[in-house]
Coordinates of C-alpha atoms in Angstrom, one line a residue:
X830 CA -132.1 -11.6 34.5
X831 CA -132.2 -13.1 31.1
X832 CA -134.5 -16.0 30.6
X833 CA -135.7 -17.6 27.4
X834 CA -139.6 -17.9 26.9
X835 CA -139.8 -21.5 27.7
X836 CA -138.3 -21.3 31.1
X837 CA -141.2 -20.5 33.0
X838 CA -139.8 -20.5 36.7
X839 CA -138.1 -17.4 38.1
X840 CA -139.4 -14.8 35.8
X841 CA -140.3 -12.5 38.6
X842 CA -143.8 -12.5 37.6
X843 CA -145.7 -13.4 41.0
X844 CA -148.5 -15.4 39.6
X845 CA -146.2 -17.8 37.3
X846 CA -143.3 -18.1 40.0
X847 CA -146.0 -19.1 42.7
X848 CA -147.1 -22.1 41.1
X849 CA -144.6 -23.1 38.3
X850 CA -141.6 -23.1 40.8
X851 CA -143.5 -25.5 43.1
X852 CA -141.9 -28.9 42.1
X853 CA -145.3 -30.6 42.8
X854 CA -147.4 -28.6 40.2
X855 CA -147.8 -31.5 37.8
X856 CA -149.1 -33.7 40.3
X857 CA -151.2 -31.1 42.1
X858 CA -152.7 -28.6 39.7
X859 CA -154.8 -27.1 42.5
X860 CA -151.7 -25.1 43.6
X861 CA -152.6 -22.6 41.2
X862 CA -155.7 -21.5 43.4
X863 CA -153.2 -20.3 45.9
X864 CA -151.6 -17.9 43.2
X865 CA -154.3 -15.2 42.2
X866 CA -153.5 -11.8 42.8
X867 CA -155.6 -8.5 42.6
X868 CA -159.0 -7.9 43.4
X869 CA -159.9 -11.6 42.3
X870 CA -157.2 -13.2 44.7
X871 CA -159.9 -15.1 46.6
X872 CA -161.3 -17.0 43.8
X873 CA -161.2 -20.6 44.6
X874 CA -162.4 -22.1 41.4
X875 CA -162.6 -25.8 42.0
X876 CA -160.3 -25.9 44.7
X877 CA -160.8 -29.1 47.0
X878 CA -163.2 -30.7 44.3
X879 CA -162.3 -33.6 42.3
X880 CA -160.5 -33.5 39.0
X881 CA -162.6 -33.8 35.9
X882 CA -161.0 -34.7 32.6
X883 CA -162.5 -33.4 29.2
X884 CA -162.1 -36.3 26.8
X885 CA -164.7 -35.4 24.3
X886 CA -164.6 -32.2 22.5
X887 CA -168.0 -32.0 21.0
X888 CA -170.9 -29.9 22.0
X889 CA -173.8 -31.7 20.3
X890 CA -176.6 -31.5 23.0
X891 CA -176.8 -28.4 25.1
X892 CA -179.9 -29.9 27.0
X893 CA -178.3 -33.1 27.7
X894 CA -174.5 -32.8 27.4
X895 CA -172.5 -36.0 27.2
X896 CA -170.2 -37.1 30.1
X897 CA -166.6 -36.3 29.2
X898 CA -167.6 -32.9 27.4
X899 CA -166.7 -29.4 28.7
X900 CA -170.3 -28.5 29.0
X901 CA -171.0 -31.4 31.2
X902 CA -168.4 -30.5 33.5
X903 CA -169.1 -26.7 34.0
X904 CA -172.8 -27.3 34.8
X905 CA -172.2 -29.8 37.8
X906 CA -173.1 -28.7 41.2
X907 CA -170.2 -29.5 43.0
X908 CA -166.6 -28.0 42.8
X909 CA -164.7 -29.5 39.8
X910 CA -161.0 -28.8 38.6
X911 CA -161.5 -29.4 34.8
X912 CA -158.5 -30.6 32.9
X913 CA -158.2 -31.7 29.4
X914 CA -157.0 -35.3 28.2
X915 CA -155.2 -33.7 25.0
X916 CA -155.2 -31.1 22.3
X917 CA -158.7 -30.1 21.3
X918 CA -161.0 -27.3 19.5
X919 CA -164.3 -27.2 21.3
X920 CA -166.7 -25.5 18.7
X921 CA -169.6 -24.3 20.7
X922 CA -173.2 -24.6 19.3
X923 CA -174.6 -22.3 22.0
X924 CA -173.1 -20.2 25.0
X925 CA -171.3 -22.4 27.7
X926 CA -172.7 -21.5 31.1
X927 CA -170.2 -22.3 33.9
X928 CA -171.3 -22.7 37.3
X929 CA -169.7 -21.8 40.5
X930 CA -166.7 -23.3 42.0
X931 CA -165.1 -24.4 38.8
X932 CA -161.7 -24.1 37.5
X933 CA -161.2 -24.6 33.7
X934 CA -157.6 -25.4 33.3
X935 CA -155.9 -25.7 29.9
X936 CA -152.3 -26.2 31.0
X937 CA -150.5 -29.0 29.1
X938 CA -152.6 -29.6 25.9
X939 CA -153.5 -26.9 23.6
X940 CA -157.3 -26.0 24.0
X941 CA -159.4 -23.8 22.0
X942 CA -162.9 -22.6 22.4
X943 CA -164.9 -21.0 19.4
X944 CA -167.9 -21.0 18.0
X945 CA -171.5 -19.6 19.1
X946 CA -171.9 -17.7 22.5
X947 CA -168.7 -18.7 24.1
X948 CA -168.1 -18.5 27.8
X949 CA -170.7 -17.3 30.1
X950 CA -170.4 -16.5 34.0
X951 CA -174.0 -15.5 35.0
X952 CA -174.6 -15.0 38.6
X953 CA -171.9 -17.3 40.0
X954 CA -168.7 -17.0 42.2
X955 CA -165.4 -18.6 42.3
X956 CA -164.4 -19.3 38.9
X957 CA -161.0 -19.7 37.5
X958 CA -160.3 -19.8 33.6
X959 CA -156.7 -20.5 32.8
X960 CA -154.5 -21.3 29.7
X961 CA -157.4 -21.4 27.1
X962 CA -157.5 -19.8 23.6
X963 CA -160.8 -18.3 22.9
X964 CA -161.3 -16.8 19.5
X965 CA -164.0 -16.3 16.7
X966 CA -166.9 -16.2 19.0
X967 CA -170.2 -15.5 17.3
X968 CA -173.8 -14.7 18.8
X969 CA -175.9 -17.4 19.6
X970 CA -179.7 -17.3 19.0
X971 CA -182.4 -18.2 21.5
X972 CA -182.1 -21.8 23.0
X973 CA -182.7 -24.2 25.9
X974 CA -179.6 -24.9 27.8
X975 CA -178.9 -27.0 30.8
X976 CA -177.4 -25.0 33.5
X977 CA -177.3 -27.6 36.1
X978 CA -178.0 -31.1 36.6
X979 CA -181.6 -30.2 37.6
X980 CA -182.3 -27.2 35.6
X981 CA -182.8 -26.1 32.0
X982 CA -183.1 -22.4 31.2
X983 CA -184.4 -20.5 28.2
X984 CA -181.4 -18.2 26.9
X985 CA -182.1 -15.2 24.7
X986 CA -179.4 -13.8 22.1
X987 CA -175.9 -13.5 23.0
X988 CA -173.4 -10.8 22.0
X989 CA -170.7 -13.0 20.8
X990 CA -168.0 -12.2 23.7
X991 CA -165.2 -14.2 24.3
X992 CA -166.0 -14.2 28.0
X993 CA -169.1 -12.3 29.5
X994 CA -169.1 -12.1 33.4
X995 CA -172.5 -10.8 34.6
X996 CA -173.4 -10.3 38.3
X997 CA -170.6 -12.5 39.4
X998 CA -167.7 -12.2 42.0
X999 CA -164.4 -14.0 42.8
X1000 CA -163.5 -14.4 39.3
X1001 CA -160.0 -15.0 37.8
X1002 CA -159.1 -15.1 34.2
X1003 CA -155.5 -15.8 33.7
X1004 CA -153.0 -16.8 30.8
X1005 CA -155.7 -16.8 28.1
X1006 CA -155.4 -15.8 24.5
X1007 CA -158.3 -13.9 23.1
X1008 CA -159.0 -12.7 19.6
X1009 CA -161.5 -12.2 16.5
X1010 CA -164.6 -12.1 18.5
X1011 CA -167.9 -10.4 17.5
X1012 CA -168.5 -7.9 20.2
X1013 CA -166.0 -7.7 23.2
X1014 CA -163.4 -10.0 24.2
X1015 CA -163.9 -9.9 28.0
X1016 CA -167.0 -8.2 29.3
X1017 CA -167.5 -7.6 33.1
X1018 CA -170.9 -6.1 33.8
X1019 CA -174.2 -6.0 35.9
X1020 CA -172.7 -5.6 39.4
X1021 CA -169.9 -8.1 38.9
X1022 CA -166.8 -7.5 41.2
X1023 CA -163.8 -9.1 42.6
X1024 CA -162.4 -9.8 39.3
X1025 CA -158.9 -10.2 38.2
X1026 CA -157.7 -10.5 34.4
X1027 CA -154.0 -11.3 34.4
X1028 CA -151.2 -12.8 32.2
X1029 CA -153.4 -12.7 29.0
X1030 CA -152.9 -11.8 25.5
X1031 CA -155.4 -9.6 23.3
X1032 CA -155.2 -9.1 19.6
X1033 CA -157.0 -8.5 16.5
X1034 CA -160.1 -7.1 17.7
X1035 CA -162.0 -3.6 18.1
X1036 CA -163.6 -3.4 21.3
X1037 CA -161.4 -5.2 23.7
X1038 CA -162.7 -5.2 27.3
X1039 CA -165.8 -3.5 28.8
X1040 CA -165.9 -3.2 32.8
X1041 CA -169.3 -1.7 33.7
X1042 CA -172.7 -2.3 31.9
X1043 CA -174.1 1.3 31.2
X1044 CA -173.7 4.6 32.6
X1045 CA -177.3 4.5 33.8
X1046 CA -176.5 1.1 35.7
X1047 CA -175.3 2.3 39.0
X1048 CA -175.0 -1.3 40.6
X1049 CA -171.6 -1.2 39.0
X1050 CA -170.5 1.4 41.3
X1051 CA -169.0 -1.0 43.8
X1052 CA -167.1 -3.0 41.1
X1053 CA -163.5 -3.6 41.7
X1054 CA -161.4 -5.2 38.8
X1055 CA -157.7 -5.6 38.5
X1056 CA -156.1 -5.8 35.1
X1057 CA -152.5 -6.9 35.3
X1058 CA -149.6 -8.4 33.4
X1059 CA -151.5 -8.4 30.3
X1060 CA -150.1 -7.8 26.7
X1061 CA -152.4 -5.7 24.5
X1062 CA -151.1 -6.7 21.1
X1063 CA -151.5 -6.0 17.5
X1064 CA -154.5 -4.7 15.7
X1065 CA -156.5 -3.5 18.7
X1066 CA -158.6 -0.3 18.6
X1067 CA -160.1 0.5 22.0
X1068 CA -161.1 -0.4 25.3
X1069 CA -158.2 -1.8 26.9
X1070 CA -160.3 -1.4 29.2
X1071 CA -163.3 0.9 28.9
X1072 CA -164.8 1.6 32.6
X1073 CA -167.8 2.7 34.0
X1074 CA -168.5 3.6 37.8
X1075 CA -166.3 1.1 39.8
X1076 CA -162.8 0.9 40.8
X1077 CA -160.0 -0.2 38.3
X1078 CA -156.7 -1.2 38.9
X1079 CA -154.5 -1.2 35.6
X1080 CA -151.2 -2.3 36.5
X1081 CA -148.2 -3.6 34.7
X1082 CA -149.5 -4.1 31.3
X1083 CA -147.8 -3.9 28.1
X1084 CA -149.6 -1.9 25.4
X1085 CA -148.4 -2.3 21.7
X1086 CA -150.0 0.6 20.0
X1087 CA -153.7 1.0 19.6
X1088 CA -156.2 2.4 17.1
X1089 CA -158.1 4.9 19.0
X1090 CA -157.3 4.9 22.8
X1091 CA -156.3 2.5 25.5
X1092 CA -157.7 3.2 28.7
X1093 CA -161.3 5.0 28.6
X1094 CA -164.5 5.6 30.6
X1095 CA -167.5 7.2 31.4
X1096 CA -169.9 7.6 34.5
X1097 CA -167.0 8.8 36.7
X1098 CA -165.0 5.4 37.1
X1099 CA -162.1 5.6 39.4
X1100 CA -158.8 4.5 37.1
X1101 CA -155.5 3.8 38.8
X1102 CA -152.8 3.3 36.2
X1103 CA -149.6 1.9 37.5
X1104 CA -146.2 0.6 36.1
X1105 CA -147.7 0.0 32.5
X1106 CA -145.9 0.6 29.5
X1107 CA -147.9 2.5 26.7
X1108 CA -146.3 2.5 23.2
X1109 CA -148.2 4.9 21.0
X1110 CA -149.2 4.4 17.6
X1111 CA -147.3 5.9 14.6
X1112 CA -150.7 8.0 14.0
X1113 CA -150.0 11.4 15.5
X1114 CA -153.7 12.1 16.1
X1115 CA -153.9 9.1 18.5
X1116 CA -151.1 9.4 21.0
X1117 CA -153.3 9.8 24.2
X1118 CA -153.7 6.8 26.2
X1119 CA -157.0 7.9 27.7
X1120 CA -160.4 8.9 26.5
X1121 CA -163.5 10.2 28.4
X1122 CA -166.7 9.3 26.6
X1123 CA -169.9 11.6 26.2
X1124 CA -169.1 13.9 29.0
X1125 CA -168.0 17.6 29.0
X1126 CA -164.3 18.4 30.4
X1127 CA -165.9 20.5 33.3
X1128 CA -167.3 17.1 34.6
X1129 CA -164.6 14.7 33.8
X1130 CA -162.0 16.8 35.2
X1131 CA -163.5 16.0 38.7
X1132 CA -163.1 12.1 37.9
X1133 CA -159.9 10.5 39.6
X1134 CA -157.8 9.0 37.1
X1135 CA -154.1 8.8 37.7
X1136 CA -150.9 7.5 35.9
X1137 CA -148.1 6.7 38.4
X1138 CA -144.9 5.0 37.2
X1139 CA -146.0 4.5 33.7
X1140 CA -143.6 4.3 30.8
X1141 CA -144.7 6.6 27.9
X1142 CA -143.2 5.4 24.6
X1143 CA -143.5 7.1 21.0
X1144 CA -145.3 10.1 22.2
X1145 CA -147.8 8.2 24.3
X1146 CA -149.5 10.5 27.1
X1147 CA -151.8 10.0 29.8
X1148 CA -154.3 13.0 30.8
X1149 CA -155.0 12.6 34.5
X1150 CA -157.9 14.2 36.2
X1151 CA -159.3 14.5 39.8
X1152 CA -157.4 14.7 43.1
X1153 CA -154.0 12.7 42.7
X1154 CA -154.0 11.7 46.3
X1155 CA -157.8 11.2 46.9
X1156 CA -158.6 8.4 49.1
X1157 CA -160.8 6.7 46.4
X1158 CA -157.5 5.3 44.9
X1159 CA -157.1 3.3 48.0
X1160 CA -160.2 1.4 46.7
X1161 CA -158.6 1.2 43.3
X1162 CA -155.4 -0.3 44.5
X1163 CA -155.1 -4.1 44.7
X1164 CA -151.4 -4.9 44.6
X1165 CA -148.0 -3.2 44.8
X1166 CA -146.8 -2.6 41.2
X1167 CA -143.5 -3.4 39.7
X1168 CA -141.4 -0.7 38.1
X1169 CA -142.5 -0.2 34.1
X1170 CA -138.8 -1.0 33.3
X1171 CA -139.4 -4.7 33.8
X1172 CA -142.5 -5.1 31.7
X1173 CA -141.1 -7.4 29.3
X1174 CA -139.8 -9.7 32.0
X1175 CA -143.1 -9.8 33.7
X1176 CA -145.1 -10.4 30.4
X1177 CA -142.7 -12.6 28.6
X1178 CA -145.2 -15.6 29.0
X1179 CA -148.4 -14.1 28.5
X1180 CA -151.5 -15.8 26.8
X1181 CA -151.6 -19.5 26.4
X1182 CA -148.4 -21.1 27.3
X1183 CA -146.8 -24.1 25.8
X1184 CA -145.9 -26.3 28.7
X1185 CA -143.5 -29.3 28.1
X1186 CA -145.7 -31.9 29.5
X1187 CA -149.3 -32.5 30.8
X1188 CA -150.5 -33.4 34.2
X1189 CA -150.0 -36.7 35.6
X1190 CA -153.6 -38.3 35.1
X1191 CA -155.1 -38.3 38.7

């Protein structure tokens, strides 16, 4: 099948085809909520709630955000499907704390989030972030920030991640473009689970994606995260992802070289790599896809990591470990993989997509 990049329907990507091949998607943006895959497939976002339009890109007052701003929308207690009235760059003054049952949907216009703190999901559930360009995020200092219509919280220093997910569940991050942040592009930690990161484009960063807080934080042992249909692009160094404890399905992603390694971890995570394309860098010392941190080989040889149906290019190689048919891989399987030879088709529209027209104002 031959399609140009602007033809978004019928690509074979199950997420995109689910909503974009529906003739009513411009009239009903919430169709998207039925299209998630992987461990985060139950994320409702703001499905069933009213539409809220961001009309004001400013972020002048984190304690009393103005109606029409993104900050005002994400702290509301009711489910909301958040859309944007036009192209905008939202330069955050402090971290943006998103409450439960919210969808931040950037389809139509071009929406960028940058500045201090960036996007924080802390002890929430049912959040969808779709089609947002997040870049140049920096740490934010101590501040008072309104986290709901009736609550103001004292927040400490943030790391400068693009998206931070703490102690949260039923989270879906889809079709985002992330680059140039201070710490990680996406971190999922502190007992978070039921997360899918899909169709996103990562570039120009060192530590890309952390899944699991620390080796000592055993509450992450039940974490389940799907990383699917993403493109790990130019000028990335490591953590695509870096996993701790938990169960991780790395499936049908496209890796265009890496600086140190692609998939790594510590604290005995279960990593199920299926149907990916790994294109190794030219540097002959960094052809290995995998890396185990701070652990003797006698120990990590017992960890269950497998490569199944992956396409290795330019000398790339994956070092498996553990028991190939271990029942633990069942807990690290969230969807049926596609063959690696269709990766370019599946990922042809990753990242923020330029759609021909915005939604009908509802």
